[in-house]
Tab-separated table of C-alpha atoms in Angstrom:
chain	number	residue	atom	x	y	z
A	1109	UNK	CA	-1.441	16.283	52.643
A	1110	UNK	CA	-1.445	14.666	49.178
A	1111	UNK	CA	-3.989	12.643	48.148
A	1112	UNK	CA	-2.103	9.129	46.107
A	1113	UNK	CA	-3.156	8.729	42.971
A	1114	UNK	CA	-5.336	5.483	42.546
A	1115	UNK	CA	-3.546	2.361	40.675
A	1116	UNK	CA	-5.565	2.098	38.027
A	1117	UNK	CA	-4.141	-0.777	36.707
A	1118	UNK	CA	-5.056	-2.874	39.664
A	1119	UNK	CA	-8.704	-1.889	39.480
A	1120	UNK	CA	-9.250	-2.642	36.096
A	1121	UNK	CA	-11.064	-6.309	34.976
A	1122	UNK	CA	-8.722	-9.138	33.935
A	1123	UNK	CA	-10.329	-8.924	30.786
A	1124	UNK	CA	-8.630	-5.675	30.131
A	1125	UNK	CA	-5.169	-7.694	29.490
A	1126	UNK	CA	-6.874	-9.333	26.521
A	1127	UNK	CA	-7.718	-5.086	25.325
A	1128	UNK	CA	-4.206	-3.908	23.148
A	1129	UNK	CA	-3.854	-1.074	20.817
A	1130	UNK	CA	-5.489	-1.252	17.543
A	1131	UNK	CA	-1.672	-0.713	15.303
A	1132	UNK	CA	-3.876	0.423	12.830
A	1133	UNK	CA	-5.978	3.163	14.405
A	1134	UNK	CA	-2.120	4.473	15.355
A	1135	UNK	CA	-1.146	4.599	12.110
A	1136	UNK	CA	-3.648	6.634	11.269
A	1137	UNK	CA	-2.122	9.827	12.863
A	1138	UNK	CA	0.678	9.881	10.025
A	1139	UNK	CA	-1.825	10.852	7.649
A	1140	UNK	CA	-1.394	14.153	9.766
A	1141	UNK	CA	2.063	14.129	8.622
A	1142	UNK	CA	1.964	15.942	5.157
A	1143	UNK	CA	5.161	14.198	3.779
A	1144	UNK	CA	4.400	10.708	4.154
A	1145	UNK	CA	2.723	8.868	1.270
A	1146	UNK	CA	0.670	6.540	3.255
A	1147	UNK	CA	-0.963	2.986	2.229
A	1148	UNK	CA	-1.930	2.408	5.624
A	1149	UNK	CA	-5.196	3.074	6.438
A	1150	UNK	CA	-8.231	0.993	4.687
A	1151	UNK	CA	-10.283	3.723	4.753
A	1152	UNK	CA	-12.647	5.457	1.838
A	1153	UNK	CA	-11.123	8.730	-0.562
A	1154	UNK	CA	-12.984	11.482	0.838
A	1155	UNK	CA	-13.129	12.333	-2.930
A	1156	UNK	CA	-15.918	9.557	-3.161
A	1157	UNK	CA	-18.309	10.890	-0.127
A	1158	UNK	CA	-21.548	11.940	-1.523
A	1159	UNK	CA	-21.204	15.376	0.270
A	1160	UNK	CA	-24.175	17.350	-1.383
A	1161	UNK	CA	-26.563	14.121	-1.183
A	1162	UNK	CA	-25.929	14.258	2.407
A	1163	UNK	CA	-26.096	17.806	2.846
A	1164	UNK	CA	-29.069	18.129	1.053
A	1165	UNK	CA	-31.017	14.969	3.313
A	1166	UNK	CA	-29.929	16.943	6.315
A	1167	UNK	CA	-31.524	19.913	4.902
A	1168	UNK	CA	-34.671	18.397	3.915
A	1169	UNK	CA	-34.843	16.369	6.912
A	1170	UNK	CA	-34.553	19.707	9.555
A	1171	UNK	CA	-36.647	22.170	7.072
A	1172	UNK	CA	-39.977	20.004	8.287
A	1173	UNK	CA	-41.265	20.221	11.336
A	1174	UNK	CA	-42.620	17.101	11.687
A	1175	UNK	CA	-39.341	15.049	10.192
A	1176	UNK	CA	-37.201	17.156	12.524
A	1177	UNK	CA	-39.172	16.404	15.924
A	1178	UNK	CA	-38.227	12.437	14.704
A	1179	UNK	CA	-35.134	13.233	13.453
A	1180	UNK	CA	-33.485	14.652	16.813
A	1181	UNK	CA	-35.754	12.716	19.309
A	1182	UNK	CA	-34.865	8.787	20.725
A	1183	UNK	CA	-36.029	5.799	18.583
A	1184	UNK	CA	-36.177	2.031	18.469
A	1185	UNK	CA	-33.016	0.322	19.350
A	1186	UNK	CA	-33.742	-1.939	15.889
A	1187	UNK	CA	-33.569	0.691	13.930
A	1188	UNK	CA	-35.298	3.731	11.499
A	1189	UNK	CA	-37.821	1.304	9.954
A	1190	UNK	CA	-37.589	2.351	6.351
A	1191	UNK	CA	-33.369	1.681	6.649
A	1192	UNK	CA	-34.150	-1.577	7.550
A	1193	UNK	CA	-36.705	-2.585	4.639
A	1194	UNK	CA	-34.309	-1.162	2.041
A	1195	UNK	CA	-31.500	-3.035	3.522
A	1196	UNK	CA	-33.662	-5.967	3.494
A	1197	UNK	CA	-34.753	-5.623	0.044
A	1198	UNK	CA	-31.329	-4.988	-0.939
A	1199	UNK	CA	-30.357	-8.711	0.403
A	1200	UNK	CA	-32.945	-9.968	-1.359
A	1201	UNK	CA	-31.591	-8.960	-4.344
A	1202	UNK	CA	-28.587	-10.799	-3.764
A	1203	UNK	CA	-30.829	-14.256	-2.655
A	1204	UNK	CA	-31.201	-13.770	1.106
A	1205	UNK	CA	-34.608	-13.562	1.711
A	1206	UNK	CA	-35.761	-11.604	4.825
A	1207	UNK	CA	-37.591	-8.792	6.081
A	1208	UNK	CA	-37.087	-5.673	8.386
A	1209	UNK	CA	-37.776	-7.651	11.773
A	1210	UNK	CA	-34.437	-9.822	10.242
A	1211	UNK	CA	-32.179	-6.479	10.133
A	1212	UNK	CA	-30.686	-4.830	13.310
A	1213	UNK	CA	-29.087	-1.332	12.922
A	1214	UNK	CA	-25.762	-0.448	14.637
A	1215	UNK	CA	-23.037	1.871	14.924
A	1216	UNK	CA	-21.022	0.397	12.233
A	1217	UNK	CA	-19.920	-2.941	11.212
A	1218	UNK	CA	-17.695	-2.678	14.595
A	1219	UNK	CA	-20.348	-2.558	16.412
A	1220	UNK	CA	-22.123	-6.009	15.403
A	1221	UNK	CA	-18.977	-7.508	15.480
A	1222	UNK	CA	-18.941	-6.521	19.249
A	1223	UNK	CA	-22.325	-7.422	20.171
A	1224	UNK	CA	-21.829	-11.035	18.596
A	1225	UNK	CA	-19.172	-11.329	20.400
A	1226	UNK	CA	-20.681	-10.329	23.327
A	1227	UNK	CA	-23.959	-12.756	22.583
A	1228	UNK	CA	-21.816	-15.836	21.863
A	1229	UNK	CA	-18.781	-15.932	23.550
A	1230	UNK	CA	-17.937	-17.178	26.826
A	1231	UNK	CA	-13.945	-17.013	28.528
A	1232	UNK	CA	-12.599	-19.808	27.182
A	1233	UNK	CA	-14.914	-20.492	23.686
A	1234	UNK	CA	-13.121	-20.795	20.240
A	1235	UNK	CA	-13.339	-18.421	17.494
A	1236	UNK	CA	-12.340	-20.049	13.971
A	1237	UNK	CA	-10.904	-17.258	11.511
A	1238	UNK	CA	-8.829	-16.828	8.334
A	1239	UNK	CA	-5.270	-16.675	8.400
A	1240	UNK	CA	-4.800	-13.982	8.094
A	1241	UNK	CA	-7.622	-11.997	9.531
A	1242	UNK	CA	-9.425	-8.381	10.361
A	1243	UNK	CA	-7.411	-6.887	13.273
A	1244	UNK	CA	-10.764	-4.929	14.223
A	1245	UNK	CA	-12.098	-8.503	14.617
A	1246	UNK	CA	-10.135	-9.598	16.843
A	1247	UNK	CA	-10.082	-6.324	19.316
A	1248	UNK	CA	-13.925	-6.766	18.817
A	1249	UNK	CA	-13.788	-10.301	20.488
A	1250	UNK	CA	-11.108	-10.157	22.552
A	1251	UNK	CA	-12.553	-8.469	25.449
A	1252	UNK	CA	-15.273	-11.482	25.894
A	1253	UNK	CA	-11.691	-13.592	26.869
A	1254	UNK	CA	-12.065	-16.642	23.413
A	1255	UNK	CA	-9.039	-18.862	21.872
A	1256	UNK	CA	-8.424	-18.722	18.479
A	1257	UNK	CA	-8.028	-21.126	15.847
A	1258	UNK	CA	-6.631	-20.094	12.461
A	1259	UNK	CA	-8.376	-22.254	9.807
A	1260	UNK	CA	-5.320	-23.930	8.420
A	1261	UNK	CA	-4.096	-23.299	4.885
A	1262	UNK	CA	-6.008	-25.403	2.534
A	1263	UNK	CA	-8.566	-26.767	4.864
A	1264	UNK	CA	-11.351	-25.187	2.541
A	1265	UNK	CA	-9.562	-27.011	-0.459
A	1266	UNK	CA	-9.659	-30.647	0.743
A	1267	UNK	CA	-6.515	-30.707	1.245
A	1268	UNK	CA	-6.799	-31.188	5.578
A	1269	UNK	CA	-9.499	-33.022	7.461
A	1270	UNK	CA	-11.215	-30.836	9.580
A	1271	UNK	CA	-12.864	-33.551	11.772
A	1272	UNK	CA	-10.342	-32.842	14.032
A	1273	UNK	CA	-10.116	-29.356	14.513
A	1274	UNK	CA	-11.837	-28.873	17.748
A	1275	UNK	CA	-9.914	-31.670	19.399
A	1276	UNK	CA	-9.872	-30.395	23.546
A	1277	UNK	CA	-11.656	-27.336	22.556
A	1278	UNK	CA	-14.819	-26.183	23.868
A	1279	UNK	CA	-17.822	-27.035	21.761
A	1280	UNK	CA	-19.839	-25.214	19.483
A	1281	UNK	CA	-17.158	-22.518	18.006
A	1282	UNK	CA	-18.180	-19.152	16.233
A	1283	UNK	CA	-16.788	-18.680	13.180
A	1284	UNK	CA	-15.439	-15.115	11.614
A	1285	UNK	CA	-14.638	-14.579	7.815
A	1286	UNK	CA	-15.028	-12.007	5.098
A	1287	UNK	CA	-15.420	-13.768	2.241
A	1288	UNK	CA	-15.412	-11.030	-0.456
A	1289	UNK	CA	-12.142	-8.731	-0.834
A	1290	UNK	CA	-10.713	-9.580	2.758
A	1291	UNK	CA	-9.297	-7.014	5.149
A	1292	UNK	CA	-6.196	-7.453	5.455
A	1293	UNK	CA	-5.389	-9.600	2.054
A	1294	UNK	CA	-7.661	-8.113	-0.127
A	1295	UNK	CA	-8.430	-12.165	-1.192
A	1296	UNK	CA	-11.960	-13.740	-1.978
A	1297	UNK	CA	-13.195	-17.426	-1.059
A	1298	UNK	CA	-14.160	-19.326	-4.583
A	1299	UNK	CA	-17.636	-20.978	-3.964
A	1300	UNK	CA	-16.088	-24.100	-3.747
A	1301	UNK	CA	-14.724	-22.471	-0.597
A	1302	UNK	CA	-17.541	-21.212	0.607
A	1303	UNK	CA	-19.642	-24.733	0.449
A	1304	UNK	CA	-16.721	-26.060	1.951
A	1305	UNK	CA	-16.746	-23.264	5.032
A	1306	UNK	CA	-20.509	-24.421	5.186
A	1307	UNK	CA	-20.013	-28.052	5.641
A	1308	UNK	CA	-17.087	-27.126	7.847
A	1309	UNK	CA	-19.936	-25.157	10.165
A	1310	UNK	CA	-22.169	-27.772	10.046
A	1311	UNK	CA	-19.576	-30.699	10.809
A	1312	UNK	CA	-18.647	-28.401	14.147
A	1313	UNK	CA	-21.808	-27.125	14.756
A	1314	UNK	CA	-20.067	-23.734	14.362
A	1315	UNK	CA	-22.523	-20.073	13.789
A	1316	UNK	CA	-20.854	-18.306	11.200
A	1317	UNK	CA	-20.464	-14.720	10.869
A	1318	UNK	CA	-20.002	-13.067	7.491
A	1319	UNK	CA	-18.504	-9.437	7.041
A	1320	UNK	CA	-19.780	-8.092	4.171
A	1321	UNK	CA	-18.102	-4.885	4.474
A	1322	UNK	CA	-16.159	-4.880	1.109
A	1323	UNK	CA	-18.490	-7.065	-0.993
A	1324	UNK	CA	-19.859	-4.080	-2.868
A	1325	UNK	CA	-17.197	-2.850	-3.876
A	1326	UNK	CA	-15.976	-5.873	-6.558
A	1327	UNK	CA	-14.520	-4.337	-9.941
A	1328	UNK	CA	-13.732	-7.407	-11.552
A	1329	UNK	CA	-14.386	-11.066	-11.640
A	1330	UNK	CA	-17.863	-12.850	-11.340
A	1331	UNK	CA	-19.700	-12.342	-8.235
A	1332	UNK	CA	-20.077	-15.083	-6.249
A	1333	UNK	CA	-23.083	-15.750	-3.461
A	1334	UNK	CA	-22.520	-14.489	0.080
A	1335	UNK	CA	-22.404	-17.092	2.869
A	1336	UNK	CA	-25.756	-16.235	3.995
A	1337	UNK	CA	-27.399	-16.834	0.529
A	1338	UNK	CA	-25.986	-20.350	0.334
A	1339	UNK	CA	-26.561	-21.529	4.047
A	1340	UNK	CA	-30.380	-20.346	3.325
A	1341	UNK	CA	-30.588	-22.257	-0.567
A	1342	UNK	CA	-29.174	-25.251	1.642
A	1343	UNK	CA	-31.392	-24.854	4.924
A	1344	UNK	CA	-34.853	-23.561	3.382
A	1345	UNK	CA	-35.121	-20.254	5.425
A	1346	UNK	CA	-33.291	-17.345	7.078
A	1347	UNK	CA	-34.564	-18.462	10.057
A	1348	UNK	CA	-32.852	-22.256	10.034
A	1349	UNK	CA	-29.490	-20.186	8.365
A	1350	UNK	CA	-26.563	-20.825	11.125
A	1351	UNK	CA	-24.495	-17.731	9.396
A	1352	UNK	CA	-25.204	-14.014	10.414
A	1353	UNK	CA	-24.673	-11.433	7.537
A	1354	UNK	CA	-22.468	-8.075	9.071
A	1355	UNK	CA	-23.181	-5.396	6.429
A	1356	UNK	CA	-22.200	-1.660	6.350
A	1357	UNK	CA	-22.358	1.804	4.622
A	1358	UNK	CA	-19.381	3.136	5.192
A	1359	UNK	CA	-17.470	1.962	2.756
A	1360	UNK	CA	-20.097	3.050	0.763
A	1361	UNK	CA	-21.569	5.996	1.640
A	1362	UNK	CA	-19.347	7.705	4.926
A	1363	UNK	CA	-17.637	6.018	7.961
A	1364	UNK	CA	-19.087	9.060	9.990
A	1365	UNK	CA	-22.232	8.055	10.161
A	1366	UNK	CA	-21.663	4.928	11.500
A	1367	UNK	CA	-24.526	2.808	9.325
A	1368	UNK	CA	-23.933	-1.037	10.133
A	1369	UNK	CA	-26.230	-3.952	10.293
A	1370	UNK	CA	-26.496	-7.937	11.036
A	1371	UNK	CA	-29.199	-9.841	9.067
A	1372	UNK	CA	-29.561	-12.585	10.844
A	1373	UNK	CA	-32.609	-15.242	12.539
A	1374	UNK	CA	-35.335	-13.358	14.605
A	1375	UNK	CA	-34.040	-15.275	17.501
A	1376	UNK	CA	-30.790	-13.597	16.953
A	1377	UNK	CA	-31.975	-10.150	16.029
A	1378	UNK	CA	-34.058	-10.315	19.141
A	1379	UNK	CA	-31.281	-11.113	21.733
A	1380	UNK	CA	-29.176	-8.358	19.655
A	1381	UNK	CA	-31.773	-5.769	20.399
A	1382	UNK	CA	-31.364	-6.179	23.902
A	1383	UNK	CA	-27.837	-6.020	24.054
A	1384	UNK	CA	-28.142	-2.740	21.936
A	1385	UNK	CA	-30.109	-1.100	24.565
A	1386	UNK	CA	-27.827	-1.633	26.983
A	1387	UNK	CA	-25.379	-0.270	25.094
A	1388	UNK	CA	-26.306	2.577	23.341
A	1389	UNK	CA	-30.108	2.188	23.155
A	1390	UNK	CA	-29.796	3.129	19.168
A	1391	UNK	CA	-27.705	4.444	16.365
A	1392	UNK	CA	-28.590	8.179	15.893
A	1393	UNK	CA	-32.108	8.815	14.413
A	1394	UNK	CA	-31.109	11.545	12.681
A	1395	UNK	CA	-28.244	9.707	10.355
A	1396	UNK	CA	-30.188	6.734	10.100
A	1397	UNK	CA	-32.980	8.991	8.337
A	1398	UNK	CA	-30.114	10.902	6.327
A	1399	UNK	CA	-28.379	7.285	5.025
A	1400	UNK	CA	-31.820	6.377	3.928
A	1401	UNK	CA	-32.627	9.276	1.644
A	1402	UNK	CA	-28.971	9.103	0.148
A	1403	UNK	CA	-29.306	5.657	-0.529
A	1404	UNK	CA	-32.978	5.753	-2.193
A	1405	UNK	CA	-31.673	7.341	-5.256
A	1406	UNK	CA	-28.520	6.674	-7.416
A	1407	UNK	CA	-27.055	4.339	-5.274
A	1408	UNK	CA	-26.048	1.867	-8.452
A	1409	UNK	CA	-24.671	4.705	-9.772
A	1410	UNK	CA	-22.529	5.878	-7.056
A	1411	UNK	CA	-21.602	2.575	-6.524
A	1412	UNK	CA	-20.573	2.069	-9.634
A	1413	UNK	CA	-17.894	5.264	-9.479
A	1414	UNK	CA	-16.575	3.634	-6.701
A	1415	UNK	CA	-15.818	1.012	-8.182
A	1416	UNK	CA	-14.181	2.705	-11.103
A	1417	UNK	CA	-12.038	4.611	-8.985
A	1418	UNK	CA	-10.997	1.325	-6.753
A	1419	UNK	CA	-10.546	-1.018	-9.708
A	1420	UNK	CA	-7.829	1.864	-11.657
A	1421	UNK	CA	-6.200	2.252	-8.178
A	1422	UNK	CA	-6.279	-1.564	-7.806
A	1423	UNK	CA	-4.731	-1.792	-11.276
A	1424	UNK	CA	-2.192	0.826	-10.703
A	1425	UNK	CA	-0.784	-1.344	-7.618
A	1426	UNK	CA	-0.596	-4.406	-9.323
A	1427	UNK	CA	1.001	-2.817	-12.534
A	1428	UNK	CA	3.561	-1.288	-9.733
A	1429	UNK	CA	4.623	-4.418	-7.830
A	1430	UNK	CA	5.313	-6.126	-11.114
A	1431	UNK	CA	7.455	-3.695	-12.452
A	1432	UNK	CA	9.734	-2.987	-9.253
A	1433	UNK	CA	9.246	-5.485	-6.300
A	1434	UNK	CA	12.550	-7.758	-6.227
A	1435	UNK	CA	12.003	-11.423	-6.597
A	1436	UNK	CA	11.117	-13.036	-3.378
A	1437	UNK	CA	8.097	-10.918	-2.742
A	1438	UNK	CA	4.246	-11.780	-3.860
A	1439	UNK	CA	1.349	-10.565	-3.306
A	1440	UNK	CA	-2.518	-10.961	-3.318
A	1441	UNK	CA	-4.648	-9.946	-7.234
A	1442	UNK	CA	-7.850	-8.682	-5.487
A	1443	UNK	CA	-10.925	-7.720	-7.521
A	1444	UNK	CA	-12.394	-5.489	-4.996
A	1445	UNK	CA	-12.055	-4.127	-1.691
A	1446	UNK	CA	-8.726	-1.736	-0.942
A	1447	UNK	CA	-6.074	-4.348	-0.062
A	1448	UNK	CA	-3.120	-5.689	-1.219
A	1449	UNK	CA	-1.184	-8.226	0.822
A	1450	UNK	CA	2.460	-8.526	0.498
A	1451	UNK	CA	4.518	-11.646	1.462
A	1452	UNK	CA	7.800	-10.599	1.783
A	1453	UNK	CA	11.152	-13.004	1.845
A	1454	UNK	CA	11.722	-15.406	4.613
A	1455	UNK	CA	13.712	-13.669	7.529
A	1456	UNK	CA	12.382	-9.789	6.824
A	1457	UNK	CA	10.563	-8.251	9.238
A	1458	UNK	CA	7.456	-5.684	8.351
A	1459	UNK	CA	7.246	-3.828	11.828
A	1460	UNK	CA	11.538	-3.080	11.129
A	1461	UNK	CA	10.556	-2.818	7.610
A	1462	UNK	CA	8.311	0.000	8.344
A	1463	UNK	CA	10.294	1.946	10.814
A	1464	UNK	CA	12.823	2.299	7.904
A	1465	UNK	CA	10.131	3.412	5.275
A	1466	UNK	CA	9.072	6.224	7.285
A	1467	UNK	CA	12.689	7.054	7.916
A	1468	UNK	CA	14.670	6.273	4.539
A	1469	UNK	CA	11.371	6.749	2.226
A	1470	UNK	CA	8.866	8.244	4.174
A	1471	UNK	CA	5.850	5.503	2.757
A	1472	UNK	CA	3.398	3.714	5.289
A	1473	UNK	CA	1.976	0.782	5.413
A	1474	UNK	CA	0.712	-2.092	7.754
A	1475	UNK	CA	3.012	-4.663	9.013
A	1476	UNK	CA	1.094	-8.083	8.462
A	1477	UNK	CA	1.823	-9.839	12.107
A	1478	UNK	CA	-0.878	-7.981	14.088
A	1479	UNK	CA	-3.524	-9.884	11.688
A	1480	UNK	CA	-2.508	-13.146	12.592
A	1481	UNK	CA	-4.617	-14.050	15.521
A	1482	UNK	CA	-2.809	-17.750	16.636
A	1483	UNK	CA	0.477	-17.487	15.632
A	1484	UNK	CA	2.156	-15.006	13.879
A	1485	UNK	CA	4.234	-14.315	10.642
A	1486	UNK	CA	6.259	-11.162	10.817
A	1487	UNK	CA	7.109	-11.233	6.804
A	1488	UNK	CA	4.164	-9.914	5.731
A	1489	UNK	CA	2.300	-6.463	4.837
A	1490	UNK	CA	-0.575	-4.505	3.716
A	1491	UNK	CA	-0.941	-1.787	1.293
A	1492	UNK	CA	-4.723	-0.170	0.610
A	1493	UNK	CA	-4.433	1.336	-2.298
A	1494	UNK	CA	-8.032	4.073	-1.434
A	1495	UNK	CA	-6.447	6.908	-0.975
A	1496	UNK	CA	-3.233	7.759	-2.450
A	1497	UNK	CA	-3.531	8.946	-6.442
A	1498	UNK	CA	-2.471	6.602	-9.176
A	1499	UNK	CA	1.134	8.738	-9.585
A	1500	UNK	CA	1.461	8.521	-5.689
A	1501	UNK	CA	1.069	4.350	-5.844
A	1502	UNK	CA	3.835	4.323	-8.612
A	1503	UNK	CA	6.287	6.382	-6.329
A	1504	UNK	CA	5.541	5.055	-3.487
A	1505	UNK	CA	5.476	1.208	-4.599
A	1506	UNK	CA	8.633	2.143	-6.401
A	1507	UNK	CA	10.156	3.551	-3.022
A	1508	UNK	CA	9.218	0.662	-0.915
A	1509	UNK	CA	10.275	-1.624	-3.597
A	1510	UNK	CA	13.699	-0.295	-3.425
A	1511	UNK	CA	13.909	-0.066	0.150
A	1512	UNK	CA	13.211	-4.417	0.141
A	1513	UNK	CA	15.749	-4.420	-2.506
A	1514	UNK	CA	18.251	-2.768	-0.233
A	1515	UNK	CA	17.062	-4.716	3.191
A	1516	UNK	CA	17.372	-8.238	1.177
A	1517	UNK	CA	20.827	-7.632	0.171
């Protein structure tokens, strides 16, 4: 007799029909594919790791005795304690004034993003973002079942009223930008912007999170104060701050250890911690305790190679688009991060765009319409710019280029 095979499907939550792909994380398997010149995934060039710093911390860290027993063993779910007080210092570098018991520790930026979402939203609550925003954002929050509001163009300009923005929405909305060198546009908010996102949170009594994960990595332009440091020049204190700081190392150091943090109120760091342990109980000792030591010495100037090598590729992309993209097409001038985003002529697709790149040209990139998280626009893209060469960006901007040229005729 066979046994059926259970449906699945039917067993699952109804909160699974809110879980989709990540397009992103699937386009990340052409990379295995040796002919395609990819601008697809955002993600660091190896080239930049700090391999022997982290092979040496290892070392150190397993050649003593007493360092390995805490290296390898369980630990607090807030984190390896002297992490925490350098990140903390760190932010008070850049105005935010805090201390360790302010700093969680998780796997990654991904991570907070998920326990926020976990901590604040309820089926049915609003979640304000950009327009366009982080695709990893919105897979974060998804599963806790929110609407979404894209922030209308120009509402951080004066140019729209936001009184009514939460007309026959639930109350109290939580808020999702990244301010510095934004994933997917590779755009900044001015600090008029900012102040204007700030009185925007206050008006709707909104908590604000703040990804920090490219806002290291500027290579030209002034720097301009995270969301955190004004909400705390305006409120006094971290702990009366409404906006919770998402910071990370691996755009930095190495996605694989998976080095995230939120900075945030005690009240919220505590509630976090709990979540945490129910979770995963901590990130691993052991890397926590290796990111440390590579960070505690010539971080500036690693930092600041990474930064050369982003701002040439940067430069190298622009300098391509202007010399072959057909009119009809602009794009985003970022001075940091690894994106560029491409608007491309009224009526063109990205997603068919891209099936004929790999085909006719064999380039890669992201269509734009997954990032749209209310509704969409199909004619758009994104190009990081991280890991191919300079020489590879020329060909493969000049390829694509050709490829609208030929689609728009």
């Amino acid at each position: 007799m066979t046994t059926p095979t259970p449906d699945w499907a039917a067993r699952f939550s109804d909160r699974m029909a809110r879980v989709r792909a990540n397009e992103i994380r699937e386009l990340l398997k052409l990379l295995d594919q040796p002919d395609i010149l990819s601008f697809a995934g955002g993600i660091p060039d190896p080239e930049l790791f700090p391999a022997a710093a982290i092979q040496a911390a290892y070392d150190e860290i397993l050649a003593d005795p007493v360092q390995a027993r805490q290296a390898l063993q369980y630990s607090v779910s807030e984190g390896y304690l002297p992490l925490r007080r350098w990140i903390a210092e760190r932010m008070a570098l850049s105005d935010v004034a805090c201390d360790e018991h302010n700093i969680l520790m998780t796997a990654g930026s991904q991570q907070a993003l998920d326990l926020l979402g976990k901590l604040f939203l309820s089926p049915g609550d609003t979640v304000v973002v950009a327009r366009p925003t982080y695709l990893g954002a919105l897979q974060a929050f998804n599963a806790y079942e929110p609407d979404y509001l894209d922030l209308p163009c120009g509402a951080l300009r004066g140019e729209i009223d936001g009184a009514g923005l939460m007309d026959g929405r639930a109350p109290r909305p939580l808020g999702y930008f990244v301010p510095d060198f934004a994933n997917p546009t590779g755009e900044s908010l001015t600090l008029a912007e900012r102040e204007a996102l700030l009185d925007l949170a206050e008006n709707l009594d909104m908590t604000l999170i703040e990804d920090g994960a490219y806002r290291e990595l500027r290579f030209g332009g002034d720097q301009a104060a995270s969301l955190l440091a004004l909400d705390i020049a305006r409120t006094g204190s971290i702990e009366t701050a409404r906006t919770l700081f998402c910071g990370t190392l691996s755009k930095t150091i190495s996605p694989a250890l998976r080095m995230g943090w939120v900075c945030g109120p005690r009240a919220v760091i505590e509630k976090l911690v709990l979540l945490k342990q129910g979770s995963d109980l901590h990130v691993s000792t052991i890397n926590q305790m290796v990111a440390h030591r590579t960070v505690s010495e010539g971080y500036e100037q690693h930092l600041s190679r990474l930064r050369n090598t982003y701002g040439s590729k940067a430069r190298a992309t622009l300098d391509a688009l202007a010399r072959h993209m057909p009119p009809g097409v602009t794009w985003s001038k970022p001075e940091g991060g690894m994106f560029v985003w491409l608007w491309l002529p009224e009526g063109m697709d990205g997603k068919v765009l891209l099936e004929r790149a790999i085909a006719e040209e064999r380039v890669a990139f992201v269509p734009g319409e997954p990032f749209f998280a209310e509704v969409p626009s199909a004619n758009a893209i994104r190009l990081s710019y991280s890991l191919p060469t300079n020489a590879q960006i020329e060909d493969g901007v000049a390829r694509l280029a050709g490829l609208i040229r030929r689609t728009g005729s």
